Short mmCIF file of C-alpha atoms and ligand atoms in Angstrom, two decimals:
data_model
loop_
_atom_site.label_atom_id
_atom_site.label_comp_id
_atom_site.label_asym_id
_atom_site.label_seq_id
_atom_site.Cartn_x
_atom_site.Cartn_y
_atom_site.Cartn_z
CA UNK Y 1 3.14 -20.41 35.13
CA UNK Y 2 0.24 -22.47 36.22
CA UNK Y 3 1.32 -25.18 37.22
CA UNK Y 4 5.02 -24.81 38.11
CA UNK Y 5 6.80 -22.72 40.95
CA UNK Y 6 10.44 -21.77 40.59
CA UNK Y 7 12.91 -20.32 42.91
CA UNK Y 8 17.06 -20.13 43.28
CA UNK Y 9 19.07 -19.10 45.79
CA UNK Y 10 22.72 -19.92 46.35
CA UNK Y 11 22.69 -21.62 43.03
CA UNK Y 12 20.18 -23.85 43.90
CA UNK Y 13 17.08 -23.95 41.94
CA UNK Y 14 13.75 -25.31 43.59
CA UNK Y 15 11.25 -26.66 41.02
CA UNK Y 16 7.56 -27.46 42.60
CA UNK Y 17 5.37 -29.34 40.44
CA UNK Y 18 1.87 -27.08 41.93
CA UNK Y 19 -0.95 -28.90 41.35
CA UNK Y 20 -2.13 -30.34 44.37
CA UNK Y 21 -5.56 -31.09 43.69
CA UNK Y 22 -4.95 -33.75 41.31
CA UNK Y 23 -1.67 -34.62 43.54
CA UNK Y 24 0.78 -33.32 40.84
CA UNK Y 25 -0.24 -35.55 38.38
CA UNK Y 26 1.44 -35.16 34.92
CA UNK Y 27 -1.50 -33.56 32.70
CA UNK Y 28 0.20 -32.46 28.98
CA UNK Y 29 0.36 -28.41 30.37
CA UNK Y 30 2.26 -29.39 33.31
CA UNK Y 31 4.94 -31.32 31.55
CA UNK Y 32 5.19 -28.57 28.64
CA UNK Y 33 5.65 -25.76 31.97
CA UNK Y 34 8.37 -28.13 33.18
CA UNK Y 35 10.15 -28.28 29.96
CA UNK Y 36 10.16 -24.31 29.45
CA UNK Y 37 11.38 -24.30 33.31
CA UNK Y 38 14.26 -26.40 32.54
CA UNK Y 39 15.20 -24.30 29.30
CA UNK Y 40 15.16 -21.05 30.75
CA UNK Y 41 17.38 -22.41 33.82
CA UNK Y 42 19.95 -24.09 31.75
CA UNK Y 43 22.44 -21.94 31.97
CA UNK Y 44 21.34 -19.60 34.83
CA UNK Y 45 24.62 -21.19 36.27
CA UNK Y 46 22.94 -23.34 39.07
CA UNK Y 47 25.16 -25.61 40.99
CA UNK Y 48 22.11 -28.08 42.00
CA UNK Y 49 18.42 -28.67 40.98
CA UNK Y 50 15.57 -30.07 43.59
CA UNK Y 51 12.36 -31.06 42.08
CA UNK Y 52 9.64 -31.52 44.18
CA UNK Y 53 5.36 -31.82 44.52
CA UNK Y 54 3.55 -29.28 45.99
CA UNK Y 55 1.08 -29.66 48.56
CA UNK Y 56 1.74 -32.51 51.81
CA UNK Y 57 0.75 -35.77 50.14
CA UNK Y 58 2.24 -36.38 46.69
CA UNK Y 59 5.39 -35.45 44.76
CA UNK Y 60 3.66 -36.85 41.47
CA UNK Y 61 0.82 -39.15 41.28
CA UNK Y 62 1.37 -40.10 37.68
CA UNK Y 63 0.80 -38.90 34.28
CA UNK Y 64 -2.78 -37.81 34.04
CA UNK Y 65 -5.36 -40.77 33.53
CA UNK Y 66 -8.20 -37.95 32.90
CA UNK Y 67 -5.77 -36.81 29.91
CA UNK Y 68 -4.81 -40.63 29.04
CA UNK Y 69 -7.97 -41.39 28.72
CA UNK Y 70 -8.80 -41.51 24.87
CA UNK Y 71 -5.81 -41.17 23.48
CA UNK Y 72 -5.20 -42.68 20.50
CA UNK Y 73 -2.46 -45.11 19.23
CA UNK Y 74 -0.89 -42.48 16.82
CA UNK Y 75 -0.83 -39.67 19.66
CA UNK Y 76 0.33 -42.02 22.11
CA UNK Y 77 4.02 -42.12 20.35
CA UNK Y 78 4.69 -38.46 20.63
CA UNK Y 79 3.00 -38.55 23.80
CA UNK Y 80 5.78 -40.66 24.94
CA UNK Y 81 8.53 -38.78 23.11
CA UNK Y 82 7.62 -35.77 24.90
CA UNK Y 83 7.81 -36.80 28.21
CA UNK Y 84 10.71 -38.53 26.97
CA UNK Y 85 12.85 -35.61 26.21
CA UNK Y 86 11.81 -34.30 29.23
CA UNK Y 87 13.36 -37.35 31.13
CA UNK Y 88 16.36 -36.60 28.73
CA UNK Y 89 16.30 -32.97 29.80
CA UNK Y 90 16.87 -33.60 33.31
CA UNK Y 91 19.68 -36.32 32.81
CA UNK Y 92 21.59 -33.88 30.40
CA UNK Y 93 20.94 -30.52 33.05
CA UNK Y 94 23.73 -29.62 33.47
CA UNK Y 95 24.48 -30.14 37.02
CA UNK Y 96 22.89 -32.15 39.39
CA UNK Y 97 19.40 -32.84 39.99
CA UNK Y 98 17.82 -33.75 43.45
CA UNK Y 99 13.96 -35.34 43.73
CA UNK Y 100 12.59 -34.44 47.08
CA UNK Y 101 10.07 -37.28 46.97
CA UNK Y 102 7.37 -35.77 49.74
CA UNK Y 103 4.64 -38.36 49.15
CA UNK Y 104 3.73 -40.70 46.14
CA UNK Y 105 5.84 -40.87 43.22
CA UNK Y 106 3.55 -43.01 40.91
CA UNK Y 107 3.85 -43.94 37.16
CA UNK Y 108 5.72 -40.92 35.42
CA UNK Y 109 6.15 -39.67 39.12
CA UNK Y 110 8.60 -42.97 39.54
CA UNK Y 111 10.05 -42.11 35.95
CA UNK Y 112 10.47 -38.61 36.98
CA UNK Y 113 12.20 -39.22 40.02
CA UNK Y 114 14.43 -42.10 38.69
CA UNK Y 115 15.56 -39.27 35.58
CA UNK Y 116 16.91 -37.32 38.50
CA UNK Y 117 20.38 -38.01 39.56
CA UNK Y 118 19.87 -38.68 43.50
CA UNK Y 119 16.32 -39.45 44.97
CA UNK Y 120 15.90 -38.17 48.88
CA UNK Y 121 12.11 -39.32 50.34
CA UNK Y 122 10.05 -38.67 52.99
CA UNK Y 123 9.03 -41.56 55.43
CA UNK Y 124 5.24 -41.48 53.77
CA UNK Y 125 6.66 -41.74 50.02
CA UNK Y 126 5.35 -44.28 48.25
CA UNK Y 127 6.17 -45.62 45.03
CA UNK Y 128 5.00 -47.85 42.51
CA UNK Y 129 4.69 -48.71 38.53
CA UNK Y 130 0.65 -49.15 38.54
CA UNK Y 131 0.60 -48.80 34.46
CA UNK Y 132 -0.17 -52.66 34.00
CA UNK Y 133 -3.38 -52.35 36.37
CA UNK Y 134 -4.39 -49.47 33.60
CA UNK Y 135 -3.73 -51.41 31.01
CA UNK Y 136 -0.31 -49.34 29.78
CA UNK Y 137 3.44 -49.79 29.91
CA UNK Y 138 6.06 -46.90 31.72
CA UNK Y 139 6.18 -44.83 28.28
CA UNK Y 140 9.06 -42.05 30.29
CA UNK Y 141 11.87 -44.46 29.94
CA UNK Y 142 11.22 -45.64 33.32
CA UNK Y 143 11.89 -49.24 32.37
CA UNK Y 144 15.19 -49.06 31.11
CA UNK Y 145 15.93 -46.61 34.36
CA UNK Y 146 14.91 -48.73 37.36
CA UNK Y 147 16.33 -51.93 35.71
CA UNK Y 148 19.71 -49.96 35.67
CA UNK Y 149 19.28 -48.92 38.95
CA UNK Y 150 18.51 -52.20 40.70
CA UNK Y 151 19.18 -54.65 37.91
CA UNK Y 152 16.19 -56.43 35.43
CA UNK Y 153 14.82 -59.37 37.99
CA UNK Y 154 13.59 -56.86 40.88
CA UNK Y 155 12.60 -54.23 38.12
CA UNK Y 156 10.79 -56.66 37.05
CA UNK Y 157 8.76 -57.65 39.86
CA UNK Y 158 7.72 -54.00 40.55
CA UNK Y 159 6.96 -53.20 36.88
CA UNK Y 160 5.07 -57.15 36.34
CA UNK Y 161 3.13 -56.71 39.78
CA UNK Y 162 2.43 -52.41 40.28
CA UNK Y 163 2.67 -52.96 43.69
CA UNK Y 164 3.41 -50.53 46.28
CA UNK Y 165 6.71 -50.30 48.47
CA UNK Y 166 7.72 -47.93 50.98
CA UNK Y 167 9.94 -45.08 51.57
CA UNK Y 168 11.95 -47.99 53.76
CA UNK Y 169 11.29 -50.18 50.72
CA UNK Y 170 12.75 -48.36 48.31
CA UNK Y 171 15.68 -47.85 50.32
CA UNK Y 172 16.72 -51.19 50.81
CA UNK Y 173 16.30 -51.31 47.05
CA UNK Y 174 18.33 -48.45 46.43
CA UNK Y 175 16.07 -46.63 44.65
CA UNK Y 176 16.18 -43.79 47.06
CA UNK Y 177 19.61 -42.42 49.26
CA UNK Y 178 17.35 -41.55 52.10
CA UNK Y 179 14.47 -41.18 53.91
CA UNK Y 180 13.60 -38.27 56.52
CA UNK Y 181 10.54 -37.20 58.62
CA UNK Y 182 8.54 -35.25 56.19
CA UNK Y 183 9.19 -32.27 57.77
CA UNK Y 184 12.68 -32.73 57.87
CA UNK Y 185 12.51 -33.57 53.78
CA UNK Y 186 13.42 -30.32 52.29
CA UNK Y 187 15.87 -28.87 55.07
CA UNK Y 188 17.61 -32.26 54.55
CA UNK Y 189 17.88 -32.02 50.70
CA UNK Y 190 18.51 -28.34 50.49
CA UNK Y 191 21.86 -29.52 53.03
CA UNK Y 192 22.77 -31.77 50.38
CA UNK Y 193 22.35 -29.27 47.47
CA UNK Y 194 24.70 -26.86 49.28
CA UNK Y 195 27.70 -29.54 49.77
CA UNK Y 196 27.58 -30.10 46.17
CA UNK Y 197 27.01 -26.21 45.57
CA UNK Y 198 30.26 -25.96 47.60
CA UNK Y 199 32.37 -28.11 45.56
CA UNK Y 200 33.69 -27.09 41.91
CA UNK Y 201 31.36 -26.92 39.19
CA UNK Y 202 32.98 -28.03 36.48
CA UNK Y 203 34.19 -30.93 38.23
CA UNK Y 204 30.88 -31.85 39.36
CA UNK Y 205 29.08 -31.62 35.81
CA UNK Y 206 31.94 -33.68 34.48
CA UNK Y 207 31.60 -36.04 36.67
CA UNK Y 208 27.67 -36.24 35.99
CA UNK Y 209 28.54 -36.57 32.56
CA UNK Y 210 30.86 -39.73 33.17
CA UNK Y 211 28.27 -41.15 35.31
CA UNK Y 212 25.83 -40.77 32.62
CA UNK Y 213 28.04 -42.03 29.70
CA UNK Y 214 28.70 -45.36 31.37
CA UNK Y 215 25.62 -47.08 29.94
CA UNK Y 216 25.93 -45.70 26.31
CA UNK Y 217 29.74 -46.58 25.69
CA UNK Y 218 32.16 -49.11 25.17
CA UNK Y 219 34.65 -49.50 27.93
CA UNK Y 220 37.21 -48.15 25.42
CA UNK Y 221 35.04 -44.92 24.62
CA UNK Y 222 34.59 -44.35 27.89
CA UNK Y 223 38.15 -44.27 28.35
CA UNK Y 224 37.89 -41.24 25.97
CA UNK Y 225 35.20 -39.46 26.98
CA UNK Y 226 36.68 -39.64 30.38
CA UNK Y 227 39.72 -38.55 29.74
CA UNK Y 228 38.33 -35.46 27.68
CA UNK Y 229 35.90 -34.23 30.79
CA UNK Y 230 39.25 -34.77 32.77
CA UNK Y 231 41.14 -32.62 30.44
CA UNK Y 232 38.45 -29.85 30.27
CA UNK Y 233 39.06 -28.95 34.07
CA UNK Y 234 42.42 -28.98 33.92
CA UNK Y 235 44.23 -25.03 34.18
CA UNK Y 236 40.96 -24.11 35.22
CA UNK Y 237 40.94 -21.38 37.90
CA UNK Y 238 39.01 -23.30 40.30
CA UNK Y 239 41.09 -26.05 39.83
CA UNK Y 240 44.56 -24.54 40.19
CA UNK Y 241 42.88 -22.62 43.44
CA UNK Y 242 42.04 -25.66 44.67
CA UNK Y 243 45.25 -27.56 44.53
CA UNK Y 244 47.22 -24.86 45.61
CA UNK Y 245 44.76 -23.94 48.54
CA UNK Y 246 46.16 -27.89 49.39
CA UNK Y 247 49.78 -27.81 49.06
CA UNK Y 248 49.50 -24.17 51.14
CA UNK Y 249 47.53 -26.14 53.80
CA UNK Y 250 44.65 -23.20 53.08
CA UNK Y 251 41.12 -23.15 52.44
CA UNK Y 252 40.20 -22.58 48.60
CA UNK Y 253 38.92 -19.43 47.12
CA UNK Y 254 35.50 -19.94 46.43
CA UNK Y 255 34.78 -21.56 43.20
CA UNK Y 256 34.16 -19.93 40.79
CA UNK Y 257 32.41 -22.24 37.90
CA UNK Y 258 34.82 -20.74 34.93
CA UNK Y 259 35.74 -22.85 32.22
CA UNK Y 260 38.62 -20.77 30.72
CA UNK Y 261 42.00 -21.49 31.30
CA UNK Y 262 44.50 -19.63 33.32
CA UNK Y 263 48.11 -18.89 33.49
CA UNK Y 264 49.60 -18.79 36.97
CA UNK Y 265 52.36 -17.02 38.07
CA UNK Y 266 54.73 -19.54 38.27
CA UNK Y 267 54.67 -20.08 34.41
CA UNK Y 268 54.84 -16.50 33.25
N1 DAK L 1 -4.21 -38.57 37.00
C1 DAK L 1 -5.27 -37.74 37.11
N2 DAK L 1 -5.81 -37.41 38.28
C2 DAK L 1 -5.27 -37.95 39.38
C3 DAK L 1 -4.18 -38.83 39.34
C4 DAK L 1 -3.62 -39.14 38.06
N3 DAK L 1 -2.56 -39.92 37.91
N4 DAK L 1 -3.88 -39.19 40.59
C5 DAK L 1 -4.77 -38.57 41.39
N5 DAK L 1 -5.60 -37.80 40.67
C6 DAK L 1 -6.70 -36.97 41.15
C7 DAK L 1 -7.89 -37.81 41.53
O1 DAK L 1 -8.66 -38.12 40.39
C8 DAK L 1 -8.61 -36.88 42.47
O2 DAK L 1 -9.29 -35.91 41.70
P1 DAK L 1 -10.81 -35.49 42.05
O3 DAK L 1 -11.57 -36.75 42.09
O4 DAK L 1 -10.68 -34.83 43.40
O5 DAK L 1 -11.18 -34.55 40.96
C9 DAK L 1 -7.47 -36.17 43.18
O6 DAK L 1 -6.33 -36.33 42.36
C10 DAK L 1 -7.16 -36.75 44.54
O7 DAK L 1 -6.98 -38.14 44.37
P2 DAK L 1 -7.76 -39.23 45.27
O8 DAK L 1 -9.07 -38.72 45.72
O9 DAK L 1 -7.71 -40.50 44.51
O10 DAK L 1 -6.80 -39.30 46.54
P3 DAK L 1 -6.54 -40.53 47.50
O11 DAK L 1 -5.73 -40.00 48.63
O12 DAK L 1 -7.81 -41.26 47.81
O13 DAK L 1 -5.62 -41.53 46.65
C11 DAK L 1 -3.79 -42.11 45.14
C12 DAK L 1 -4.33 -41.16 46.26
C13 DAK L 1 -2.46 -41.54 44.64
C14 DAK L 1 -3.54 -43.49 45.75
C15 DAK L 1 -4.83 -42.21 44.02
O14 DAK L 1 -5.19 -40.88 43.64
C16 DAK L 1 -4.33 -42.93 42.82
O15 DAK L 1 -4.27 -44.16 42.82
N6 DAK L 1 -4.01 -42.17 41.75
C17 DAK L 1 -3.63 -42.75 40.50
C18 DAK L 1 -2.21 -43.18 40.56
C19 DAK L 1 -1.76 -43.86 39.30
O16 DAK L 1 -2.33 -44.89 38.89
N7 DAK L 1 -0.72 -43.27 38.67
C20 DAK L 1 -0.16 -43.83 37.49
C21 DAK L 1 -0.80 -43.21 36.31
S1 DAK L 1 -0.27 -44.03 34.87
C22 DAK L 1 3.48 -43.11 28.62
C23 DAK L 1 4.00 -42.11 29.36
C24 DAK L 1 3.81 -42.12 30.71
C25 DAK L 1 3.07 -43.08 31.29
C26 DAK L 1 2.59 -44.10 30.53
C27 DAK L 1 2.78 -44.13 29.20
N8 DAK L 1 3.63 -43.09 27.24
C28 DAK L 1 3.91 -41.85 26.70
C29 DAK L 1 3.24 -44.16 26.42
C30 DAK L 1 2.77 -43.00 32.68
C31 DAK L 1 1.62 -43.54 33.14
C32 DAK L 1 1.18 -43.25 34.45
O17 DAK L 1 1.75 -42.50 35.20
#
């Protein structure tokens, strides 16, 4: 890939967005690489994803205004739709996705890292909407993200003005967990990738699932979709480890991910 660098370990996957000399920015070749990234990983049985920018100054600077340039009204819808999906891609991966924000997250760089389930910058992160000073709107479902994120009047004001805020901004905001000495950035999120790593993987998908159904569904739907993710890990193996490992005052068998259900001794 040209623009993309992948690596796992520990089922964690580590996705750099390469392109440094344009600081990451979003050109149509990048966001295709990402897409084919995210397919081939699916089900490589990863336990956590971390996105991040290559190079020291920018996670993603944007979709690419070079590439923006002349498009036309009738491209500009499946334009959207693409990156779209992509967005869509990352909140349905199956488990949870980190964005190490090392540097600006701007435009689709925002949208990217608001698709991702927990947002971890570095102290020179900044971030900003600047599509109204280009004469554009968010077209990666940005909009609808941030305003769920820290409700329509100060999504507003950052989408209305494009102005800047800070790592220690966006915190305050919520639109980040935390902030960390650049250097400190990666060893900080890869700490956080391995506590959820360590914890049951079915349990944690489901539970990203339920998170992510909130917004779509009725309360009473919920109900049901919650109670079927709930059912799905029940005489699991990792689950009847688990709660045994409890009761026997012992520390679980590693988990193991499986789905299937198993009969323990007791019930033979
Ligand atoms: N696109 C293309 N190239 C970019 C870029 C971008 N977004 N950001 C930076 N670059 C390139 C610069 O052109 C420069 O290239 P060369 O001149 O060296 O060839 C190189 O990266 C280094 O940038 P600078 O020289 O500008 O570096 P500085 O440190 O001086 O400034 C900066 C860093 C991040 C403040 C500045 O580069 C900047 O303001 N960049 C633009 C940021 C921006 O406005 N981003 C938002 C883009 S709009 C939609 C879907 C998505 C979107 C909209 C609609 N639909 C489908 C409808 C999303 C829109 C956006 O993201």
């Amino acid at each position: 890939m040209k623009y993309i660098r992948y690596e796992s370990k520990d089922f964690i996957g580590t996705l750099t967005i390469n392109r440094p000399e344009a600081l990451n920015a979003l050109n149509g070749e990048t966001l295709s690489e990402i897409s084919q990234t995210l397919g081939e990983i699916t089900s490589a049985g990863l336990r956590c994803l971390v996105i991040t920018g290559g190079g020291e100054k920018s996670f993603v600077a944007g979709a690419d205004i070079r590439e923006m340039l002349n498009l036309m009204p009738q491209n500009a819808r499946e334009y959207s739709k693409t990156g779209n999906r992509l967005m869509n891609a990352i909140d349905d991966f199956p488990a949870p996705v980190i964005a190490a924000v090392n540097g600006y997250a701007l435009g689709g760089g925002f949208e990217l890292a608001l698709a991702c389930d927990i947002r971890m910058a570095s102290e020179n992160a900044v971030f900003a909407f600047p599509e109204v000073s280009l004469g554009i709107l968010p077209g990666y479902g940005g909009v609808k993200r941030i305003a769920a994120l820290i409700g329509a009047a100060r999504a507003k004001d950052l989408l209305f003005t494009a102005r800047r805020i800070t790592a220690a901004e966006a915190l305050s905001l919520g639109i980040v967990n935390s902030v960390h000495p650049q250097a400190e950035l990666m060893g900080e999120v890869l700490k956080t990738a391995a506590k959820i790593a360590g914890n049951a993987p079915l349990g944690v998908g489901n539970v990203k699932k339920a998170a992510n159904a909130v917004a779509g569904l009725t309360a009473p739907q919920f109900t049901e979709r919650e109670a079927a993710l709930f059912q799905e890990c029940f005489g699991t193996q990792d689950q009847r480890n688990a709660m045994s490992a409890f009761l026997e005052k012992r520390k679980p068998a590693p988990f193991t991910g499986a789905c299937t259900t198993v009969t323990m001794p007791t019930e033979l």
